[in-house]
Amino acid sequence: MITLSLAQLITVWESAGRASPHRRLSALMAGVDGPDAGRDETLGDRNRRLFQLHRALVGTPIEAHVVCAQCGVDNEFVVPADDILAIPPPDPDSRVEIPAGARVLTFRLPRMADLDALDRASSAESRSAGRWSNAAGSPRGGRRGRA
């Protein structure tokens, strides 16, 4: 683990700017553990390390606030981090098989490298879709006709 001051960690967090939550957390963990650390760990492994980092830096319970997307009700609660950390993590090499017609689909827990690739692909697709819609006639992008 790289030893960073709290001010350095805040700088790492803020440098990620308006990136997706996944990218911001990946940047934070890279600042703590180095750029290539954690690429082969699962999302659960990374989240466990985030809980441990929060405990080491802040030491207070994690207070959460979530608004229900369906009804708009505010929900506030304390995340039971100690209880979550007490649960043994699953074997990262475990597989799940799901029958699908004549085939059997096999899945494993996604690794952070998988989620990074998905995030990059998703971002590229969003940027591409935005350029396409602007070129196709949005008020700011496409051709202008004569009045």
mmCIF file of C-alpha atoms in Angstrom:
data_model
loop_
_atom_site.group_PDB
_atom_site.id
_atom_site.type_symbol
_atom_site.label_atom_id
_atom_site.label_comp_id
_atom_site.label_asym_id
_atom_site.label_seq_id
_atom_site.Cartn_x
_atom_site.Cartn_y
_atom_site.Cartn_z
ATOM 1 C CA MET A 1 0.000 0.000 0.000
ATOM 2 C CA ILE A 2 1.273 3.468 -0.899
ATOM 3 C CA THR A 3 1.244 5.893 1.998
ATOM 4 C CA LEU A 4 -0.570 9.093 1.038
ATOM 5 C CA SER A 5 -1.620 11.938 3.249
ATOM 6 C CA LEU A 6 -5.292 12.784 3.521
ATOM 7 C CA ALA A 7 -4.632 15.907 1.416
ATOM 8 C CA GLN A 8 -3.027 13.764 -1.305
ATOM 9 C CA LEU A 9 -5.989 11.380 -1.301
ATOM 10 C CA ILE A 10 -8.374 14.304 -1.677
ATOM 11 C CA THR A 11 -6.279 15.591 -4.580
ATOM 12 C CA VAL A 12 -6.437 12.162 -6.253
ATOM 13 C CA TRP A 13 -10.229 12.063 -5.727
ATOM 14 C CA GLU A 14 -10.760 15.572 -7.082
ATOM 15 C CA SER A 15 -8.476 14.988 -10.077
ATOM 16 C CA ALA A 16 -10.977 12.412 -11.325
ATOM 17 C CA GLY A 17 -13.408 15.321 -11.688
ATOM 18 C CA ARG A 18 -16.714 14.413 -13.257
ATOM 19 C CA ALA A 19 -15.698 10.899 -14.225
ATOM 20 C CA SER A 20 -18.091 8.039 -13.599
ATOM 21 C CA PRO A 21 -18.248 6.785 -10.004
ATOM 22 C CA HIS A 22 -16.409 3.627 -11.094
ATOM 23 C CA ARG A 23 -13.545 5.645 -12.584
ATOM 24 C CA ARG A 24 -13.321 7.938 -9.553
ATOM 25 C CA LEU A 25 -13.103 4.977 -7.182
ATOM 26 C CA SER A 26 -10.573 3.255 -9.451
ATOM 27 C CA ALA A 27 -8.445 6.425 -9.439
ATOM 28 C CA LEU A 28 -8.658 6.607 -5.659
ATOM 29 C CA MET A 29 -7.600 2.985 -5.211
ATOM 30 C CA ALA A 30 -4.783 3.413 -7.763
ATOM 31 C CA GLY A 31 -3.578 6.366 -5.694
ATOM 32 C CA VAL A 32 -3.538 4.159 -2.624
ATOM 33 C CA ASP A 33 -2.219 0.902 -4.109
ATOM 34 C CA GLY A 34 -0.496 1.902 -7.352
ATOM 35 C CA PRO A 35 -1.813 2.050 -10.921
ATOM 36 C CA ASP A 36 -1.869 -1.701 -11.611
ATOM 37 C CA ALA A 37 -2.917 -2.941 -8.183
ATOM 38 C CA GLY A 38 -6.366 -4.450 -7.954
ATOM 39 C CA ARG A 39 -6.967 -5.028 -11.667
ATOM 40 C CA ASP A 40 -7.506 -8.748 -11.074
ATOM 41 C CA GLU A 41 -9.669 -8.342 -7.973
ATOM 42 C CA THR A 42 -13.447 -8.540 -7.982
ATOM 43 C CA LEU A 43 -15.790 -5.629 -7.355
ATOM 44 C CA GLY A 44 -16.495 -7.088 -3.913
ATOM 45 C CA ASP A 45 -12.759 -7.196 -3.146
ATOM 46 C CA ARG A 46 -12.396 -3.556 -4.137
ATOM 47 C CA ASN A 47 -15.395 -2.516 -2.079
ATOM 48 C CA ARG A 48 -14.000 -4.358 0.948
ATOM 49 C CA ARG A 49 -10.765 -2.388 0.543
ATOM 50 C CA LEU A 50 -12.777 0.829 0.314
ATOM 51 C CA PHE A 51 -14.515 -0.011 3.600
ATOM 52 C CA GLN A 52 -11.125 -0.706 5.178
ATOM 53 C CA LEU A 53 -9.704 2.545 3.801
ATOM 54 C CA HIS A 54 -12.671 4.495 5.163
ATOM 55 C CA ARG A 55 -12.242 2.866 8.551
ATOM 56 C CA ALA A 56 -8.494 3.674 8.601
ATOM 57 C CA LEU A 57 -8.906 7.293 7.473
ATOM 58 C CA VAL A 58 -12.204 8.371 8.997
ATOM 59 C CA GLY A 59 -13.030 5.834 11.676
ATOM 60 C CA THR A 60 -16.694 6.797 11.854
ATOM 61 C CA PRO A 61 -19.676 4.889 10.474
ATOM 62 C CA ILE A 62 -20.561 5.392 6.819
ATOM 63 C CA GLU A 63 -23.781 7.361 6.570
ATOM 64 C CA ALA A 64 -25.705 6.865 3.351
ATOM 65 C CA HIS A 65 -28.456 8.860 1.695
ATOM 66 C CA VAL A 66 -30.421 7.385 -1.195
ATOM 67 C CA VAL A 67 -33.511 8.690 -2.951
ATOM 68 C CA CYS A 68 -35.853 5.990 -4.246
ATOM 69 C CA ALA A 69 -35.983 6.274 -8.034
ATOM 70 C CA GLN A 70 -39.544 4.943 -8.062
ATOM 71 C CA CYS A 71 -41.290 7.057 -5.415
ATOM 72 C CA GLY A 72 -38.795 9.785 -4.515
ATOM 73 C CA VAL A 73 -38.655 8.935 -0.792
ATOM 74 C CA ASP A 74 -35.430 9.917 0.978
ATOM 75 C CA ASN A 75 -33.739 7.045 2.786
ATOM 76 C CA GLU A 76 -30.930 7.617 5.272
ATOM 77 C CA PHE A 77 -29.095 4.803 7.017
ATOM 78 C CA VAL A 78 -25.751 3.752 8.433
ATOM 79 C CA VAL A 79 -23.940 1.208 6.260
ATOM 80 C CA PRO A 80 -23.098 -1.832 8.416
ATOM 81 C CA ALA A 81 -19.466 -1.908 7.228
ATOM 82 C CA ASP A 82 -18.226 -4.106 10.088
ATOM 83 C CA ASP A 83 -20.946 -6.667 9.386
ATOM 84 C CA ILE A 84 -20.157 -6.610 5.672
ATOM 85 C CA LEU A 85 -16.428 -7.044 6.320
ATOM 86 C CA ALA A 86 -17.172 -9.962 8.673
ATOM 87 C CA ILE A 87 -18.767 -11.958 5.835
ATOM 88 C CA PRO A 88 -16.177 -14.145 4.126
ATOM 89 C CA PRO A 89 -15.646 -13.093 0.507
ATOM 90 C CA PRO A 90 -16.616 -15.567 -2.213
ATOM 91 C CA ASP A 91 -13.924 -17.494 -4.025
ATOM 92 C CA PRO A 92 -12.947 -15.178 -6.914
ATOM 93 C CA ASP A 93 -12.446 -18.212 -9.164
ATOM 94 C CA SER A 94 -15.931 -19.631 -8.581
ATOM 95 C CA ARG A 95 -18.098 -20.231 -11.632
ATOM 96 C CA VAL A 96 -21.857 -20.259 -12.145
ATOM 97 C CA GLU A 97 -23.430 -22.393 -14.843
ATOM 98 C CA ILE A 98 -26.844 -21.505 -16.273
ATOM 99 C CA PRO A 99 -28.653 -23.796 -18.711
ATOM 100 C CA ALA A 100 -29.864 -21.910 -21.769
ATOM 101 C CA GLY A 101 -31.651 -24.204 -24.160
ATOM 102 C CA ALA A 102 -29.170 -26.719 -25.537
ATOM 103 C CA ARG A 103 -26.206 -24.775 -24.151
ATOM 104 C CA VAL A 104 -24.814 -24.128 -20.706
ATOM 105 C CA LEU A 105 -23.523 -20.602 -20.098
ATOM 106 C CA THR A 106 -20.655 -20.283 -17.633
ATOM 107 C CA PHE A 107 -19.965 -17.060 -15.762
ATOM 108 C CA ARG A 108 -17.320 -15.935 -13.292
ATOM 109 C CA LEU A 109 -17.227 -12.918 -11.031
ATOM 110 C CA PRO A 110 -16.153 -9.905 -13.090
ATOM 111 C CA ARG A 111 -12.745 -8.447 -12.328
ATOM 112 C CA MET A 112 -11.972 -4.747 -12.085
ATOM 113 C CA ALA A 113 -10.209 -4.985 -15.466
ATOM 114 C CA ASP A 114 -13.507 -6.255 -16.940
ATOM 115 C CA LEU A 115 -15.436 -3.354 -15.402
ATOM 116 C CA ASP A 116 -12.801 -0.862 -16.602
ATOM 117 C CA ALA A 117 -13.191 -2.183 -20.158
ATOM 118 C CA LEU A 118 -16.983 -1.993 -19.904
ATOM 119 C CA ASP A 119 -16.787 1.575 -18.574
ATOM 120 C CA ARG A 120 -14.484 2.630 -21.437
ATOM 121 C CA ALA A 121 -16.739 1.000 -24.034
ATOM 122 C CA SER A 122 -19.831 2.570 -22.493
ATOM 123 C CA SER A 123 -18.201 6.011 -22.451
ATOM 124 C CA ALA A 124 -17.063 5.683 -26.061
ATOM 125 C CA GLU A 125 -20.566 4.612 -27.106
ATOM 126 C CA SER A 126 -22.116 7.590 -25.296
ATOM 127 C CA ARG A 127 -19.694 10.021 -26.941
ATOM 128 C CA SER A 128 -20.348 8.452 -30.340
ATOM 129 C CA ALA A 129 -24.131 8.623 -29.870
ATOM 130 C CA GLY A 130 -23.868 12.292 -28.870
ATOM 131 C CA ARG A 131 -21.874 13.191 -31.980
ATOM 132 C CA TRP A 132 -24.317 11.256 -34.154
ATOM 133 C CA SER A 133 -27.390 13.026 -32.775
ATOM 134 C CA ASN A 134 -25.768 16.462 -33.111
ATOM 135 C CA ALA A 135 -24.775 15.832 -36.713
ATOM 136 C CA ALA A 136 -28.239 14.536 -37.534
ATOM 137 C CA GLY A 137 -30.023 17.775 -37.023
ATOM 138 C CA SER A 138 -29.950 19.011 -33.469
ATOM 139 C CA PRO A 139 -30.140 22.806 -33.162
ATOM 140 C CA ARG A 140 -26.447 23.003 -32.253
ATOM 141 C CA GLY A 141 -25.002 20.575 -34.731
ATOM 142 C CA GLY A 142 -26.485 19.696 -38.050
ATOM 143 C CA ARG A 143 -27.246 21.596 -41.202
ATOM 144 C CA ARG A 144 -29.256 24.757 -41.201
ATOM 145 C CA GLY A 145 -31.970 25.332 -43.711
ATOM 146 C CA ARG A 146 -33.086 28.645 -45.191
ATOM 147 C CA ALA A 147 -36.127 30.403 -43.943
#
